[in-house]
Amino acid sequence: MTNNVSEDGRMPVAEEAPLQLPLEFEAHYLTNQETFHTFALKILLTNERAEKAVHLAYVEIRTRWDSLLAEPDLQAQTWQILRRAIIDELIGGCREELAERDSGIGLYPALAKLPPRQFDAIVLRFIGGYDTKQIAWYMGLTPGTVTHHIRKAQERLAPIHRRATRPIKKEDAQ
């Protein structure tokens, strides 16, 4: 019986076979990874956040690879996955942070309770400063749909805004 312990007393590490990826997936990755990263970096501003978003996008792309191959436009579908990953990273823990903030009027918790598309559109517009066309592109929606989500979110938030901006009556001030 041979001793498999190395000279430094450690057991050897079993070598794992490399993960076999479909050739088409590897080609897609090699073709698009640099562009995806450059785009993510322009939006997320740090290499760490860009790498994280691209990695998560490619995990989803690999998970859905077989069904994506059946789609009429693989490139558009994978680009949409990347955009979603970037938005998720951009907005990240914003919802949770907002729910914990105190605006004095309940605005932040109300924002945190908005449906996902309304929340994303409002955050991208009023916190990110993006215009409707940019938001539409990032979210993979039409500009009209983005306008609809922003309007619906504003309608949900209007009662809080009205309470915060109503004139103070003399009896309330005393």
Coordinates of C-alpha atoms in Angstrom, one line a residue:
M1 CA 0.0 0.0 0.0
T2 CA 1.5 3.4 -1.0
N3 CA 1.3 6.4 1.2
N4 CA -0.4 9.3 -0.6
V5 CA 0.6 11.9 2.0
S6 CA 2.9 14.6 0.6
E7 CA 6.2 15.6 2.1
D8 CA 4.5 18.5 4.0
G9 CA 2.1 16.1 5.6
R10 CA -1.0 17.1 3.6
M11 CA -3.3 14.7 1.8
P12 CA -3.3 15.2 -1.9
V13 CA -6.3 17.1 -3.3
A14 CA -8.4 15.1 -5.8
E15 CA -8.3 16.7 -9.2
E16 CA -11.8 17.5 -10.5
A17 CA -12.6 17.1 -14.1
P18 CA -13.2 20.5 -15.7
L19 CA -16.8 21.4 -16.2
Q20 CA -17.8 20.6 -19.8
L21 CA -19.7 23.5 -21.3
P22 CA -21.5 23.4 -24.6
L23 CA -19.2 24.6 -27.4
E24 CA -21.8 27.1 -28.6
F25 CA -22.0 28.5 -25.0
E26 CA -18.2 28.9 -24.8
A27 CA -18.2 30.6 -28.2
H28 CA -20.9 33.0 -27.1
Y29 CA -19.1 33.8 -23.9
L30 CA -15.7 34.4 -25.6
T31 CA -17.4 36.6 -28.2
N32 CA -19.5 38.7 -25.8
Q33 CA -17.8 38.7 -22.4
E34 CA -15.6 41.8 -23.0
T35 CA -18.5 43.8 -24.5
F36 CA -20.8 42.8 -21.6
H37 CA -18.1 43.8 -19.1
T38 CA -17.4 47.1 -20.7
F39 CA -21.1 47.9 -20.8
A40 CA -21.6 46.9 -17.2
L41 CA -18.6 48.9 -16.1
K42 CA -20.0 52.1 -17.8
I43 CA -23.2 51.8 -15.7
L44 CA -22.0 50.3 -12.4
L45 CA -18.7 52.3 -12.3
T46 CA -16.6 49.7 -10.5
N47 CA -14.9 46.7 -11.8
E48 CA -16.1 44.5 -8.9
R49 CA -19.8 45.4 -9.5
A50 CA -19.4 44.9 -13.2
E51 CA -17.7 41.5 -12.8
K52 CA -20.5 40.4 -10.4
A53 CA -23.3 41.5 -12.8
V54 CA -21.7 39.8 -15.8
H55 CA -21.0 36.7 -13.8
L56 CA -24.6 36.5 -12.6
A57 CA -25.8 37.1 -16.2
Y58 CA -23.7 34.3 -17.5
V59 CA -24.9 31.9 -14.8
E60 CA -28.5 32.6 -15.9
I61 CA -27.5 32.3 -19.5
R62 CA -25.9 29.0 -18.9
T63 CA -28.9 27.8 -16.9
R64 CA -31.3 28.7 -19.7
W65 CA -28.9 27.9 -22.5
D66 CA -31.0 25.2 -24.2
S67 CA -34.1 27.2 -24.2
L68 CA -32.2 30.3 -25.4
L69 CA -30.9 28.4 -28.4
A70 CA -34.5 27.9 -29.4
E71 CA -35.2 31.7 -29.4
P72 CA -35.2 33.6 -32.7
D73 CA -32.6 36.1 -31.5
L74 CA -30.1 34.6 -29.0
Q75 CA -28.0 37.8 -28.9
A76 CA -31.0 40.0 -27.9
Q77 CA -32.2 37.5 -25.3
T78 CA -28.7 37.3 -23.6
W79 CA -28.3 41.1 -23.8
Q80 CA -31.7 41.4 -21.9
I81 CA -30.4 39.0 -19.2
L82 CA -27.3 41.1 -18.9
R83 CA -29.4 44.3 -18.6
R84 CA -31.5 42.7 -15.8
A85 CA -28.3 41.6 -14.0
I86 CA -27.0 45.2 -14.2
I87 CA -30.2 46.7 -12.9
D88 CA -30.3 44.2 -10.1
E89 CA -26.7 45.2 -9.1
L90 CA -27.5 48.9 -9.6
I91 CA -30.6 48.8 -7.5
G92 CA -29.3 46.0 -5.3
G93 CA -30.2 46.5 -1.7
C94 CA -31.9 49.8 -2.4
R95 CA -35.4 48.5 -1.6
E96 CA -34.4 47.2 1.8
E97 CA -32.4 50.3 2.6
L98 CA -35.4 52.5 1.7
A99 CA -37.8 50.5 3.8
E100 CA -35.5 51.2 6.8
R101 CA -35.1 54.9 6.2
D102 CA -37.3 57.5 7.9
S103 CA -38.4 60.4 5.8
G104 CA -40.8 61.6 8.4
I105 CA -43.7 61.1 6.0
G106 CA -43.5 57.4 5.2
L107 CA -42.2 57.9 1.7
Y108 CA -39.3 55.5 1.8
P109 CA -41.3 52.5 3.1
A110 CA -44.0 53.3 0.5
L111 CA -41.3 53.3 -2.2
A112 CA -40.1 49.9 -1.0
K113 CA -43.6 48.5 -1.3
L114 CA -44.0 49.4 -5.0
P115 CA -44.2 46.5 -7.5
P116 CA -40.8 45.6 -9.0
R117 CA -41.2 47.4 -12.4
Q118 CA -42.7 50.5 -10.8
F119 CA -39.9 50.5 -8.2
D120 CA -37.2 50.0 -10.8
A121 CA -38.6 52.8 -13.1
I122 CA -39.0 55.3 -10.2
V123 CA -35.5 54.6 -8.8
L124 CA -33.9 54.8 -12.3
R125 CA -35.7 58.0 -13.1
F126 CA -35.6 60.0 -9.8
I127 CA -32.5 58.5 -8.1
G128 CA -30.5 57.5 -11.1
G129 CA -31.5 60.5 -13.2
Y130 CA -32.1 58.4 -16.4
D131 CA -34.5 59.5 -19.0
T132 CA -37.4 57.4 -20.3
K133 CA -35.6 56.0 -23.3
Q134 CA -32.6 54.9 -21.2
I135 CA -34.9 53.3 -18.7
A136 CA -36.8 51.5 -21.4
W137 CA -33.6 50.2 -22.9
Y138 CA -32.2 49.0 -19.5
M139 CA -35.5 47.4 -18.5
G140 CA -36.2 45.9 -22.0
L141 CA -39.5 47.8 -22.2
T142 CA -41.1 50.3 -24.5
P143 CA -40.9 54.0 -23.5
G144 CA -44.7 54.0 -23.2
T145 CA -44.6 51.1 -20.7
V146 CA -41.9 52.9 -18.7
T147 CA -44.1 56.0 -18.6
H148 CA -47.0 53.9 -17.5
H149 CA -45.0 52.3 -14.6
I150 CA -43.8 55.7 -13.5
R151 CA -47.3 57.2 -13.6
K152 CA -48.7 54.2 -11.6
A153 CA -46.0 54.5 -9.0
Q154 CA -46.6 58.2 -8.7
E155 CA -50.3 57.5 -8.2
R156 CA -49.5 55.1 -5.4
L157 CA -47.2 57.6 -3.8
A158 CA -49.5 60.6 -4.3
P159 CA -51.4 60.3 -1.0
I160 CA -48.1 60.5 0.9
H161 CA -46.9 63.4 -1.1
R162 CA -50.2 65.3 -0.6
R163 CA -49.9 64.7 3.2
A164 CA -46.3 66.0 3.2
T165 CA -47.0 69.1 1.1
R166 CA -50.4 70.2 2.3
P167 CA -50.5 73.6 3.9
I168 CA -50.2 73.6 7.7
K169 CA -53.4 74.8 9.3
K170 CA -53.2 77.2 12.3
E171 CA -54.8 74.6 14.6
D172 CA -52.2 72.0 13.5
A173 CA -49.3 74.3 14.3
Q174 CA -50.4 74.9 17.9

